[in-house]
Amino acid sequence: MVALLGILILPGCSQGILEGIGIKTAAPIAEDDIEVVEAAENGAGQDLEGQIDTGDWITAESAVQLPILMYHSISEGNGLRVPSEEFRVQMAWLRENGYYTLSPEEAYLVLTENRMPSEKCVWLTFDDGYTDNYTEAFPILKENDMKATVFMIGKSIDKGHHLTEDQMLEMSRNGISIESHTINHLELNRMTAVQQEAEMVQSKELFDRILGQDTTVLSYPVGRYNEESLRLSEEAEYKMAVTTEPGGASRDQGMHALHRVRISPGLSVDGFASLIENASKH
């Protein structure tokens, strides 16, 4: 109960963005008159699968196991925060060692078709959508010409210490995909099927609307999910969902139960390299 209450008091989102999405959710969401920028005007959006040039891709000799790296805050203070200098060193290691960073669309093709843009691929992900993903991680990613994915909490948009709508739009136009971390960041395995469905569907509609995209990936809050979550995420038209289960991701886990590699603070370069190499297979 204490853990659930802690989640319930997390910062909320820009309420007006949710106008017209619906009210069938785990916690009531108020509405106001803030207008959402139309997708045609903001120019955001992601490549469709059919627009990805796979002409130079290679076919893996065996089933691909892909490292999906899991970050949260790029700052200091606890086990979920990786200091910016450590993050900078890690991204430099990836670049210097020839790793290709994937978009969600590319990751989907890698896992489902067993083809890769490079022998060394990694999918960078950030949970919760903290402001420092924009102020600290984003500049480093741009310097290294890298793509990444931020799983944003719908109710935290424009709230303290979380991304604003404008920041999300800018990141989306510059190689950073914004995907779903549900509306309220509640533990799905404690919810009814109706509540889970509302969290997933409303979040997808929200990000589709703000960013002019087809939101295709869900990250389960706190890594909590159950069999209903797997079914409902697919029914909500997410192509993939990621967990906090440790290790490399592979298709045989199920495309809605993909494992990730948690990156913790204080990791040496050798330790970072070992995590990625152990989670890779093709």
PDB file of C-alpha atoms in Angstrom:
ATOM      1  CA  MET A   1       0.000   0.000   0.000  1.00  0.00           C
ATOM      2  CA  VAL A   2       2.830   2.404   0.856  1.00  0.00           C
ATOM      3  CA  ALA A   3       4.443   1.749  -2.508  1.00  0.00           C
ATOM      4  CA  LEU A   4       1.181   2.382  -4.310  1.00  0.00           C
ATOM      5  CA  LEU A   5       0.630   5.666  -2.462  1.00  0.00           C
ATOM      6  CA  GLY A   6       4.142   6.735  -3.431  1.00  0.00           C
ATOM      7  CA  ILE A   7       3.304   6.189  -7.056  1.00  0.00           C
ATOM      8  CA  LEU A   8      -0.002   8.030  -6.779  1.00  0.00           C
ATOM      9  CA  ILE A   9       1.706  11.260  -5.668  1.00  0.00           C
ATOM     10  CA  LEU A  10       4.120  11.394  -8.591  1.00  0.00           C
ATOM     11  CA  PRO A  11       3.907  14.683 -10.518  1.00  0.00           C
ATOM     12  CA  GLY A  12       0.961  14.830 -12.913  1.00  0.00           C
ATOM     13  CA  CYS A  13       0.625  15.976 -16.526  1.00  0.00           C
ATOM     14  CA  SER A  14      -0.583  18.875 -18.598  1.00  0.00           C
ATOM     15  CA  GLN A  15      -4.277  18.287 -18.119  1.00  0.00           C
ATOM     16  CA  GLY A  16      -5.581  20.027 -21.217  1.00  0.00           C
ATOM     17  CA  ILE A  17      -3.604  17.726 -23.454  1.00  0.00           C
ATOM     18  CA  LEU A  18      -5.947  14.976 -22.323  1.00  0.00           C
ATOM     19  CA  GLU A  19      -9.077  16.711 -23.550  1.00  0.00           C
ATOM     20  CA  GLY A  20     -11.278  14.386 -25.534  1.00  0.00           C
ATOM     21  CA  ILE A  21      -9.307  11.241 -24.710  1.00  0.00           C
ATOM     22  CA  GLY A  22     -11.882   9.806 -22.306  1.00  0.00           C
ATOM     23  CA  ILE A  23     -12.505   9.287 -18.624  1.00  0.00           C
ATOM     24  CA  LYS A  24     -12.290   5.514 -18.147  1.00  0.00           C
ATOM     25  CA  THR A  25      -9.026   5.466 -16.236  1.00  0.00           C
ATOM     26  CA  ALA A  26      -7.523   4.312 -12.954  1.00  0.00           C
ATOM     27  CA  ALA A  27      -7.547   7.842 -11.542  1.00  0.00           C
ATOM     28  CA  PRO A  28      -9.742  10.761 -12.678  1.00  0.00           C
ATOM     29  CA  ILE A  29      -8.027  13.208 -15.026  1.00  0.00           C
ATOM     30  CA  ALA A  30      -9.291  16.782 -15.057  1.00  0.00           C
ATOM     31  CA  GLU A  31      -9.623  18.717 -18.297  1.00  0.00           C
ATOM     32  CA  ASP A  32      -9.106  22.372 -19.145  1.00  0.00           C
ATOM     33  CA  ASP A  33      -8.914  24.528 -22.236  1.00  0.00           C
ATOM     34  CA  ILE A  34      -5.222  24.223 -23.118  1.00  0.00           C
ATOM     35  CA  GLU A  35      -5.019  23.616 -26.836  1.00  0.00           C
ATOM     36  CA  VAL A  36      -2.930  20.821 -28.315  1.00  0.00           C
ATOM     37  CA  VAL A  37      -0.708  21.739 -31.249  1.00  0.00           C
ATOM     38  CA  GLU A  38      -1.853  19.832 -34.306  1.00  0.00           C
ATOM     39  CA  ALA A  39       0.521  17.244 -35.741  1.00  0.00           C
ATOM     40  CA  ALA A  40       0.507  18.913 -39.161  1.00  0.00           C
ATOM     41  CA  GLU A  41       1.779  22.118 -37.593  1.00  0.00           C
ATOM     42  CA  ASN A  42       4.392  20.767 -35.211  1.00  0.00           C
ATOM     43  CA  GLY A  43       6.104  18.656 -37.861  1.00  0.00           C
ATOM     44  CA  ALA A  44       6.894  15.895 -35.371  1.00  0.00           C
ATOM     45  CA  GLY A  45       6.530  12.211 -36.076  1.00  0.00           C
ATOM     46  CA  GLN A  46       8.619   9.139 -36.615  1.00  0.00           C
ATOM     47  CA  ASP A  47       9.668   7.095 -39.625  1.00  0.00           C
ATOM     48  CA  LEU A  48       7.255   4.395 -40.641  1.00  0.00           C
ATOM     49  CA  GLU A  49       8.633   0.895 -41.074  1.00  0.00           C
ATOM     50  CA  GLY A  50       8.233   1.153 -44.824  1.00  0.00           C
ATOM     51  CA  GLN A  51      10.466   4.239 -44.880  1.00  0.00           C
ATOM     52  CA  ILE A  52      13.424   2.547 -43.213  1.00  0.00           C
ATOM     53  CA  ASP A  53      16.154   1.794 -45.734  1.00  0.00           C
ATOM     54  CA  THR A  54      17.139  -1.789 -45.016  1.00  0.00           C
ATOM     55  CA  GLY A  55      19.094  -2.285 -48.235  1.00  0.00           C
ATOM     56  CA  ASP A  56      22.431  -2.558 -46.440  1.00  0.00           C
ATOM     57  CA  TRP A  57      21.152  -4.564 -43.476  1.00  0.00           C
ATOM     58  CA  ILE A  58      22.693  -7.924 -42.678  1.00  0.00           C
ATOM     59  CA  THR A  59      20.913 -11.172 -41.827  1.00  0.00           C
ATOM     60  CA  ALA A  60      21.823 -12.614 -38.452  1.00  0.00           C
ATOM     61  CA  GLU A  61      23.107 -16.169 -38.343  1.00  0.00           C
ATOM     62  CA  SER A  62      20.981 -16.993 -35.304  1.00  0.00           C
ATOM     63  CA  ALA A  63      18.046 -15.490 -33.402  1.00  0.00           C
ATOM     64  CA  VAL A  64      18.916 -11.941 -32.375  1.00  0.00           C
ATOM     65  CA  GLN A  65      19.286 -11.056 -28.718  1.00  0.00           C
ATOM     66  CA  LEU A  66      19.285  -7.274 -28.463  1.00  0.00           C
ATOM     67  CA  PRO A  67      20.573  -5.133 -25.577  1.00  0.00           C
ATOM     68  CA  ILE A  68      17.851  -2.642 -24.616  1.00  0.00           C
ATOM     69  CA  LEU A  69      19.568  -0.317 -22.150  1.00  0.00           C
ATOM     70  CA  MET A  70      17.361   1.103 -19.400  1.00  0.00           C
ATOM     71  CA  TYR A  71      18.140   4.532 -17.933  1.00  0.00           C
ATOM     72  CA  HIS A  72      16.019   6.848 -15.829  1.00  0.00           C
ATOM     73  CA  SER A  73      17.419  10.181 -14.646  1.00  0.00           C
ATOM     74  CA  ILE A  74      20.796  11.523 -15.847  1.00  0.00           C
ATOM     75  CA  SER A  75      21.820  13.114 -12.554  1.00  0.00           C
ATOM     76  CA  GLU A  76      23.118  12.111  -9.126  1.00  0.00           C
ATOM     77  CA  GLY A  77      21.440  10.953  -5.943  1.00  0.00           C
ATOM     78  CA  ASN A  78      20.250   7.331  -6.001  1.00  0.00           C
ATOM     79  CA  GLY A  79      20.383   4.012  -7.807  1.00  0.00           C
ATOM     80  CA  LEU A  80      18.151   5.200 -10.650  1.00  0.00           C
ATOM     81  CA  ARG A  81      20.321   8.225 -11.454  1.00  0.00           C
ATOM     82  CA  VAL A  82      23.346   7.940 -13.728  1.00  0.00           C
ATOM     83  CA  PRO A  83      25.631  11.021 -13.530  1.00  0.00           C
ATOM     84  CA  SER A  84      25.998  12.905 -16.798  1.00  0.00           C
ATOM     85  CA  GLU A  85      29.752  12.318 -17.025  1.00  0.00           C
ATOM     86  CA  GLU A  86      29.263   8.570 -16.669  1.00  0.00           C
ATOM     87  CA  PHE A  87      26.589   8.715 -19.352  1.00  0.00           C
ATOM     88  CA  ARG A  88      28.930  10.696 -21.608  1.00  0.00           C
ATOM     89  CA  VAL A  89      31.678   8.091 -21.207  1.00  0.00           C
ATOM     90  CA  GLN A  90      29.223   5.262 -21.926  1.00  0.00           C
ATOM     91  CA  MET A  91      27.951   6.897 -25.111  1.00  0.00           C
ATOM     92  CA  ALA A  92      31.544   7.527 -26.208  1.00  0.00           C
ATOM     93  CA  TRP A  93      32.317   3.834 -25.652  1.00  0.00           C
ATOM     94  CA  LEU A  94      29.346   2.828 -27.812  1.00  0.00           C
ATOM     95  CA  ARG A  95      30.448   5.171 -30.595  1.00  0.00           C
ATOM     96  CA  GLU A  96      34.099   4.152 -30.455  1.00  0.00           C
ATOM     97  CA  ASN A  97      33.177   0.471 -30.501  1.00  0.00           C
ATOM     98  CA  GLY A  98      30.911   0.758 -33.528  1.00  0.00           C
ATOM     99  CA  TYR A  99      27.475   0.368 -31.961  1.00  0.00           C
ATOM    100  CA  TYR A 100      24.439   1.462 -33.952  1.00  0.00           C
ATOM    101  CA  THR A 101      21.618   2.968 -31.869  1.00  0.00           C
ATOM    102  CA  LEU A 102      18.146   1.883 -32.941  1.00  0.00           C
ATOM    103  CA  SER A 103      14.816   3.631 -33.258  1.00  0.00           C
ATOM    104  CA  PRO A 104      11.746   1.679 -32.060  1.00  0.00           C
ATOM    105  CA  GLU A 105      10.826   0.931 -35.674  1.00  0.00           C
ATOM    106  CA  GLU A 106      14.299  -0.441 -36.372  1.00  0.00           C
ATOM    107  CA  ALA A 107      14.304  -2.463 -33.143  1.00  0.00           C
ATOM    108  CA  TYR A 108      11.003  -4.042 -34.159  1.00  0.00           C
ATOM    109  CA  LEU A 109      12.436  -5.126 -37.503  1.00  0.00           C
ATOM    110  CA  VAL A 110      15.605  -6.457 -35.875  1.00  0.00           C
ATOM    111  CA  LEU A 111      13.638  -8.597 -33.435  1.00  0.00           C
ATOM    112  CA  THR A 112      10.918  -9.804 -35.805  1.00  0.00           C
ATOM    113  CA  GLU A 113      12.870 -10.251 -39.035  1.00  0.00           C
ATOM    114  CA  ASN A 114      16.282 -11.221 -37.654  1.00  0.00           C
ATOM    115  CA  ARG A 115      17.972  -8.559 -39.796  1.00  0.00           C
ATOM    116  CA  MET A 116      20.247  -5.814 -38.495  1.00  0.00           C
ATOM    117  CA  PRO A 117      21.762  -2.529 -39.704  1.00  0.00           C
ATOM    118  CA  SER A 118      25.030  -3.522 -38.026  1.00  0.00           C
ATOM    119  CA  GLU A 119      26.567  -6.458 -36.184  1.00  0.00           C
ATOM    120  CA  LYS A 120      26.582  -4.213 -33.120  1.00  0.00           C
ATOM    121  CA  CYS A 121      23.213  -2.712 -32.229  1.00  0.00           C
ATOM    122  CA  VAL A 122      21.754  -1.291 -29.043  1.00  0.00           C
ATOM    123  CA  TRP A 123      18.440   0.348 -28.140  1.00  0.00           C
ATOM    124  CA  LEU A 124      18.764   3.204 -25.630  1.00  0.00           C
ATOM    125  CA  THR A 125      15.691   3.803 -23.437  1.00  0.00           C
ATOM    126  CA  PHE A 126      14.826   6.215 -20.615  1.00  0.00           C
ATOM    127  CA  ASP A 127      11.888   5.712 -18.255  1.00  0.00           C
ATOM    128  CA  ASP A 128       9.676   8.464 -16.761  1.00  0.00           C
ATOM    129  CA  GLY A 129      10.721  11.425 -18.920  1.00  0.00           C
ATOM    130  CA  TYR A 130      12.732  13.542 -16.498  1.00  0.00           C
ATOM    131  CA  THR A 131      13.810  17.057 -17.464  1.00  0.00           C
ATOM    132  CA  ASP A 132      17.451  15.983 -17.404  1.00  0.00           C
ATOM    133  CA  ASN A 133      16.738  13.634 -20.308  1.00  0.00           C
ATOM    134  CA  TYR A 134      16.472  16.889 -22.282  1.00  0.00           C
ATOM    135  CA  THR A 135      19.082  19.051 -20.509  1.00  0.00           C
ATOM    136  CA  GLU A 136      21.776  16.395 -19.959  1.00  0.00           C
ATOM    137  CA  ALA A 137      21.208  13.293 -22.116  1.00  0.00           C
ATOM    138  CA  PHE A 138      19.864  14.946 -25.265  1.00  0.00           C
ATOM    139  CA  PRO A 139      22.974  17.099 -25.968  1.00  0.00           C
ATOM    140  CA  ILE A 140      25.264  14.098 -25.477  1.00  0.00           C
ATOM    141  CA  LEU A 141      23.141  11.971 -27.773  1.00  0.00           C
ATOM    142  CA  LYS A 142      23.191  14.689 -30.433  1.00  0.00           C
ATOM    143  CA  GLU A 143      26.979  15.042 -30.156  1.00  0.00           C
ATOM    144  CA  ASN A 144      27.306  11.326 -30.858  1.00  0.00           C
ATOM    145  CA  ASP A 145      24.587  11.262 -33.547  1.00  0.00           C
ATOM    146  CA  MET A 146      22.611   8.698 -31.562  1.00  0.00           C
ATOM    147  CA  LYS A 147      18.946   7.782 -31.391  1.00  0.00           C
ATOM    148  CA  ALA A 148      17.109   6.923 -28.170  1.00  0.00           C
ATOM    149  CA  THR A 149      13.608   6.401 -26.772  1.00  0.00           C
ATOM    150  CA  VAL A 150      11.999   8.165 -23.801  1.00  0.00           C
ATOM    151  CA  PHE A 151       9.050   6.460 -22.126  1.00  0.00           C
ATOM    152  CA  MET A 152       7.002   9.402 -20.874  1.00  0.00           C
ATOM    153  CA  ILE A 153       4.328   9.427 -18.167  1.00  0.00           C
ATOM    154  CA  GLY A 154       1.285  11.154 -19.633  1.00  0.00           C
ATOM    155  CA  LYS A 155       0.280  12.868 -16.407  1.00  0.00           C
ATOM    156  CA  SER A 156       3.783  14.268 -15.870  1.00  0.00           C
ATOM    157  CA  ILE A 157       3.998  16.341 -19.045  1.00  0.00           C
ATOM    158  CA  ASP A 158       4.772  19.998 -18.187  1.00  0.00           C
ATOM    159  CA  LYS A 159       5.070  19.154 -14.487  1.00  0.00           C
ATOM    160  CA  GLY A 160       8.066  19.729 -12.216  1.00  0.00           C
ATOM    161  CA  HIS A 161      11.238  17.809 -13.108  1.00  0.00           C
ATOM    162  CA  HIS A 162       9.614  16.252 -16.180  1.00  0.00           C
ATOM    163  CA  LEU A 163       9.622  17.034 -19.879  1.00  0.00           C
ATOM    164  CA  THR A 164       7.463  19.767 -21.319  1.00  0.00           C
ATOM    165  CA  GLU A 165       5.438  19.387 -24.476  1.00  0.00           C
ATOM    166  CA  ASP A 166       7.849  21.700 -26.332  1.00  0.00           C
ATOM    167  CA  GLN A 167      10.854  19.671 -25.199  1.00  0.00           C
ATOM    168  CA  MET A 168       9.220  16.452 -26.354  1.00  0.00           C
ATOM    169  CA  LEU A 169       8.470  17.978 -29.750  1.00  0.00           C
ATOM    170  CA  GLU A 170      12.065  19.155 -30.176  1.00  0.00           C
ATOM    171  CA  MET A 171      13.475  15.792 -29.152  1.00  0.00           C
ATOM    172  CA  SER A 172      11.073  13.956 -31.451  1.00  0.00           C
ATOM    173  CA  ARG A 173      12.305  16.022 -34.393  1.00  0.00           C
ATOM    174  CA  ASN A 174      15.908  15.153 -33.558  1.00  0.00           C
ATOM    175  CA  GLY A 175      16.126  11.389 -33.273  1.00  0.00           C
ATOM    176  CA  ILE A 176      14.584  10.859 -29.843  1.00  0.00           C
ATOM    177  CA  SER A 177      11.377   8.824 -29.873  1.00  0.00           C
ATOM    178  CA  ILE A 178       8.734   9.551 -27.234  1.00  0.00           C
ATOM    179  CA  GLU A 179       6.732   6.471 -26.305  1.00  0.00           C
ATOM    180  CA  SER A 180       4.228   5.406 -23.645  1.00  0.00           C
ATOM    181  CA  HIS A 181       4.776   4.877 -19.924  1.00  0.00           C
ATOM    182  CA  THR A 182       0.984   4.976 -19.334  1.00  0.00           C
ATOM    183  CA  ILE A 183      -1.027   7.945 -18.083  1.00  0.00           C
ATOM    184  CA  ASN A 184      -0.705   7.690 -14.292  1.00  0.00           C
ATOM    185  CA  HIS A 185       2.352   5.427 -13.755  1.00  0.00           C
ATOM    186  CA  LEU A 186       0.439   2.930 -11.620  1.00  0.00           C
ATOM    187  CA  GLU A 187       1.338  -0.726 -11.109  1.00  0.00           C
ATOM    188  CA  LEU A 188      -0.679  -2.481 -13.789  1.00  0.00           C
ATOM    189  CA  ASN A 189      -0.724  -5.854 -12.035  1.00  0.00           C
ATOM    190  CA  ARG A 190      -2.800  -4.299  -9.211  1.00  0.00           C
ATOM    191  CA  MET A 191      -5.433  -2.980 -11.583  1.00  0.00           C
ATOM    192  CA  THR A 192      -8.529  -4.370 -13.254  1.00  0.00           C
ATOM    193  CA  ALA A 193      -8.469  -5.170 -16.948  1.00  0.00           C
ATOM    194  CA  VAL A 194     -10.661  -2.112 -17.607  1.00  0.00           C
ATOM    195  CA  GLN A 195      -8.247   0.166 -15.729  1.00  0.00           C
ATOM    196  CA  GLN A 196      -5.211  -1.289 -17.469  1.00  0.00           C
ATOM    197  CA  GLU A 197      -6.844  -0.842 -20.841  1.00  0.00           C
ATOM    198  CA  ALA A 198      -7.627   2.805 -20.069  1.00  0.00           C
ATOM    199  CA  GLU A 199      -4.036   3.518 -19.037  1.00  0.00           C
ATOM    200  CA  MET A 200      -2.680   1.988 -22.224  1.00  0.00           C
ATOM    201  CA  VAL A 201      -5.232   3.283 -24.722  1.00  0.00           C
ATOM    202  CA  GLN A 202      -5.413   6.831 -23.381  1.00  0.00           C
ATOM    203  CA  SER A 203      -1.629   7.111 -23.263  1.00  0.00           C
ATOM    204  CA  LYS A 204      -1.275   5.969 -26.864  1.00  0.00           C
ATOM    205  CA  GLU A 205      -3.969   8.419 -27.987  1.00  0.00           C
ATOM    206  CA  LEU A 206      -2.263  11.204 -26.038  1.00  0.00           C
ATOM    207  CA  PHE A 207       1.175  10.773 -27.631  1.00  0.00           C
ATOM    208  CA  ASP A 208      -0.263  10.083 -31.064  1.00  0.00           C
ATOM    209  CA  ARG A 209      -2.063  13.404 -30.773  1.00  0.00           C
ATOM    210  CA  ILE A 210       0.753  15.525 -29.374  1.00  0.00           C
ATOM    211  CA  LEU A 211       3.504  14.192 -31.615  1.00  0.00           C
ATOM    212  CA  GLY A 212       1.624  13.282 -34.763  1.00  0.00           C
ATOM    213  CA  GLN A 213       2.870   9.716 -34.651  1.00  0.00           C
ATOM    214  CA  ASP A 214       1.836   6.126 -34.243  1.00  0.00           C
ATOM    215  CA  THR A 215       2.954   5.334 -30.700  1.00  0.00           C
ATOM    216  CA  THR A 216       4.084   1.714 -30.883  1.00  0.00           C
ATOM    217  CA  VAL A 217       5.933   0.896 -27.646  1.00  0.00           C
ATOM    218  CA  LEU A 218       4.802   0.644 -24.022  1.00  0.00           C
ATOM    219  CA  SER A 219       6.990   0.497 -20.914  1.00  0.00           C
ATOM    220  CA  TYR A 220       5.257  -1.114 -17.925  1.00  0.00           C
ATOM    221  CA  PRO A 221       5.438   1.221 -14.885  1.00  0.00           C
ATOM    222  CA  VAL A 222       7.820  -0.066 -12.208  1.00  0.00           C
ATOM    223  CA  GLY A 223       8.152  -3.182 -14.366  1.00  0.00           C
ATOM    224  CA  ARG A 224       4.868  -4.546 -12.998  1.00  0.00           C
ATOM    225  CA  TYR A 225       2.606  -6.479 -15.358  1.00  0.00           C
ATOM    226  CA  ASN A 226       0.618  -9.691 -15.621  1.00  0.00           C
ATOM    227  CA  GLU A 227      -0.879 -11.932 -18.304  1.00  0.00           C
ATOM    228  CA  GLU A 228      -3.707  -9.454 -18.858  1.00  0.00           C
ATOM    229  CA  SER A 229      -1.150  -6.687 -19.422  1.00  0.00           C
ATOM    230  CA  LEU A 230       0.463  -8.689 -22.221  1.00  0.00           C
ATOM    231  CA  ARG A 231      -2.877  -9.258 -23.929  1.00  0.00           C
ATOM    232  CA  LEU A 232      -4.173  -5.719 -23.420  1.00  0.00           C
ATOM    233  CA  SER A 233      -0.997  -4.028 -24.657  1.00  0.00           C
ATOM    234  CA  GLU A 234      -1.269  -5.942 -27.904  1.00  0.00           C
ATOM    235  CA  GLU A 235      -4.987  -5.161 -28.196  1.00  0.00           C
ATOM    236  CA  ALA A 236      -4.191  -1.471 -27.645  1.00  0.00           C
ATOM    237  CA  GLU A 237      -2.076  -1.734 -30.818  1.00  0.00           C
ATOM    238  CA  TYR A 238       1.350  -1.447 -29.241  1.00  0.00           C
ATOM    239  CA  LYS A 239       3.794  -3.466 -31.329  1.00  0.00           C
ATOM    240  CA  MET A 240       6.170  -3.937 -28.398  1.00  0.00           C
ATOM    241  CA  ALA A 241       6.255  -3.566 -24.637  1.00  0.00           C
ATOM    242  CA  VAL A 242       9.344  -3.537 -22.423  1.00  0.00           C
ATOM    243  CA  THR A 243       9.798  -4.827 -18.902  1.00  0.00           C
ATOM    244  CA  THR A 244      12.472  -4.508 -16.226  1.00  0.00           C
ATOM    245  CA  GLU A 245      13.307  -8.216 -16.466  1.00  0.00           C
ATOM    246  CA  PRO A 246      17.113  -8.370 -16.767  1.00  0.00           C
ATOM    247  CA  GLY A 247      19.034  -9.424 -19.851  1.00  0.00           C
ATOM    248  CA  GLY A 248      18.993  -9.109 -23.602  1.00  0.00           C
ATOM    249  CA  ALA A 249      15.699  -8.891 -25.482  1.00  0.00           C
ATOM    250  CA  SER A 250      14.610 -11.607 -27.889  1.00  0.00           C
ATOM    251  CA  ARG A 251      11.488 -12.431 -29.826  1.00  0.00           C
ATOM    252  CA  ASP A 252      10.918 -15.674 -27.923  1.00  0.00           C
ATOM    253  CA  GLN A 253      10.236 -13.643 -24.755  1.00  0.00           C
ATOM    254  CA  GLY A 254       7.169 -12.279 -26.543  1.00  0.00           C
ATOM    255  CA  MET A 255       7.127  -8.882 -28.215  1.00  0.00           C
ATOM    256  CA  HIS A 256       5.145  -7.498 -25.265  1.00  0.00           C
ATOM    257  CA  ALA A 257       7.504  -8.781 -22.554  1.00  0.00           C
ATOM    258  CA  LEU A 258      10.950  -7.707 -23.748  1.00  0.00           C
ATOM    259  CA  HIS A 259      13.821  -7.737 -21.263  1.00  0.00           C
ATOM    260  CA  ARG A 260      16.163  -4.804 -20.647  1.00  0.00           C
ATOM    261  CA  VAL A 261      19.626  -4.124 -19.259  1.00  0.00           C
ATOM    262  CA  ARG A 262      19.503  -1.776 -16.273  1.00  0.00           C
ATOM    263  CA  ILE A 263      22.320   0.782 -16.181  1.00  0.00           C
ATOM    264  CA  SER A 264      23.148   1.791 -12.613  1.00  0.00           C
ATOM    265  CA  PRO A 265      25.443   4.563 -11.347  1.00  0.00           C
ATOM    266  CA  GLY A 266      29.063   3.802 -10.542  1.00  0.00           C
ATOM    267  CA  LEU A 267      29.487   1.304 -13.378  1.00  0.00           C
ATOM    268  CA  SER A 268      33.014   1.056 -14.738  1.00  0.00           C
ATOM    269  CA  VAL A 269      33.633   1.194 -18.479  1.00  0.00           C
ATOM    270  CA  ASP A 270      34.594  -2.488 -18.412  1.00  0.00           C
ATOM    271  CA  GLY A 271      31.434  -3.279 -16.470  1.00  0.00           C
ATOM    272  CA  PHE A 272      29.318  -1.358 -18.966  1.00  0.00           C
ATOM    273  CA  ALA A 273      30.976  -3.160 -21.869  1.00  0.00           C
ATOM    274  CA  SER A 274      30.419  -6.543 -20.207  1.00  0.00           C
ATOM    275  CA  LEU A 275      26.695  -5.894 -19.685  1.00  0.00           C
ATOM    276  CA  ILE A 276      26.206  -5.066 -23.342  1.00  0.00           C
ATOM    277  CA  GLU A 277      28.325  -7.867 -24.718  1.00  0.00           C
ATOM    278  CA  ASN A 278      26.600 -10.442 -22.487  1.00  0.00           C
ATOM    279  CA  ALA A 279      23.183  -9.216 -23.633  1.00  0.00           C
ATOM    280  CA  SER A 280      24.093  -9.406 -27.345  1.00  0.00           C
ATOM    281  CA  LYS A 281      23.637 -12.412 -29.573  1.00  0.00           C
ATOM    282  CA  HIS A 282      23.178 -12.822 -33.327  1.00  0.00           C
TER     283      HIS A 282
END
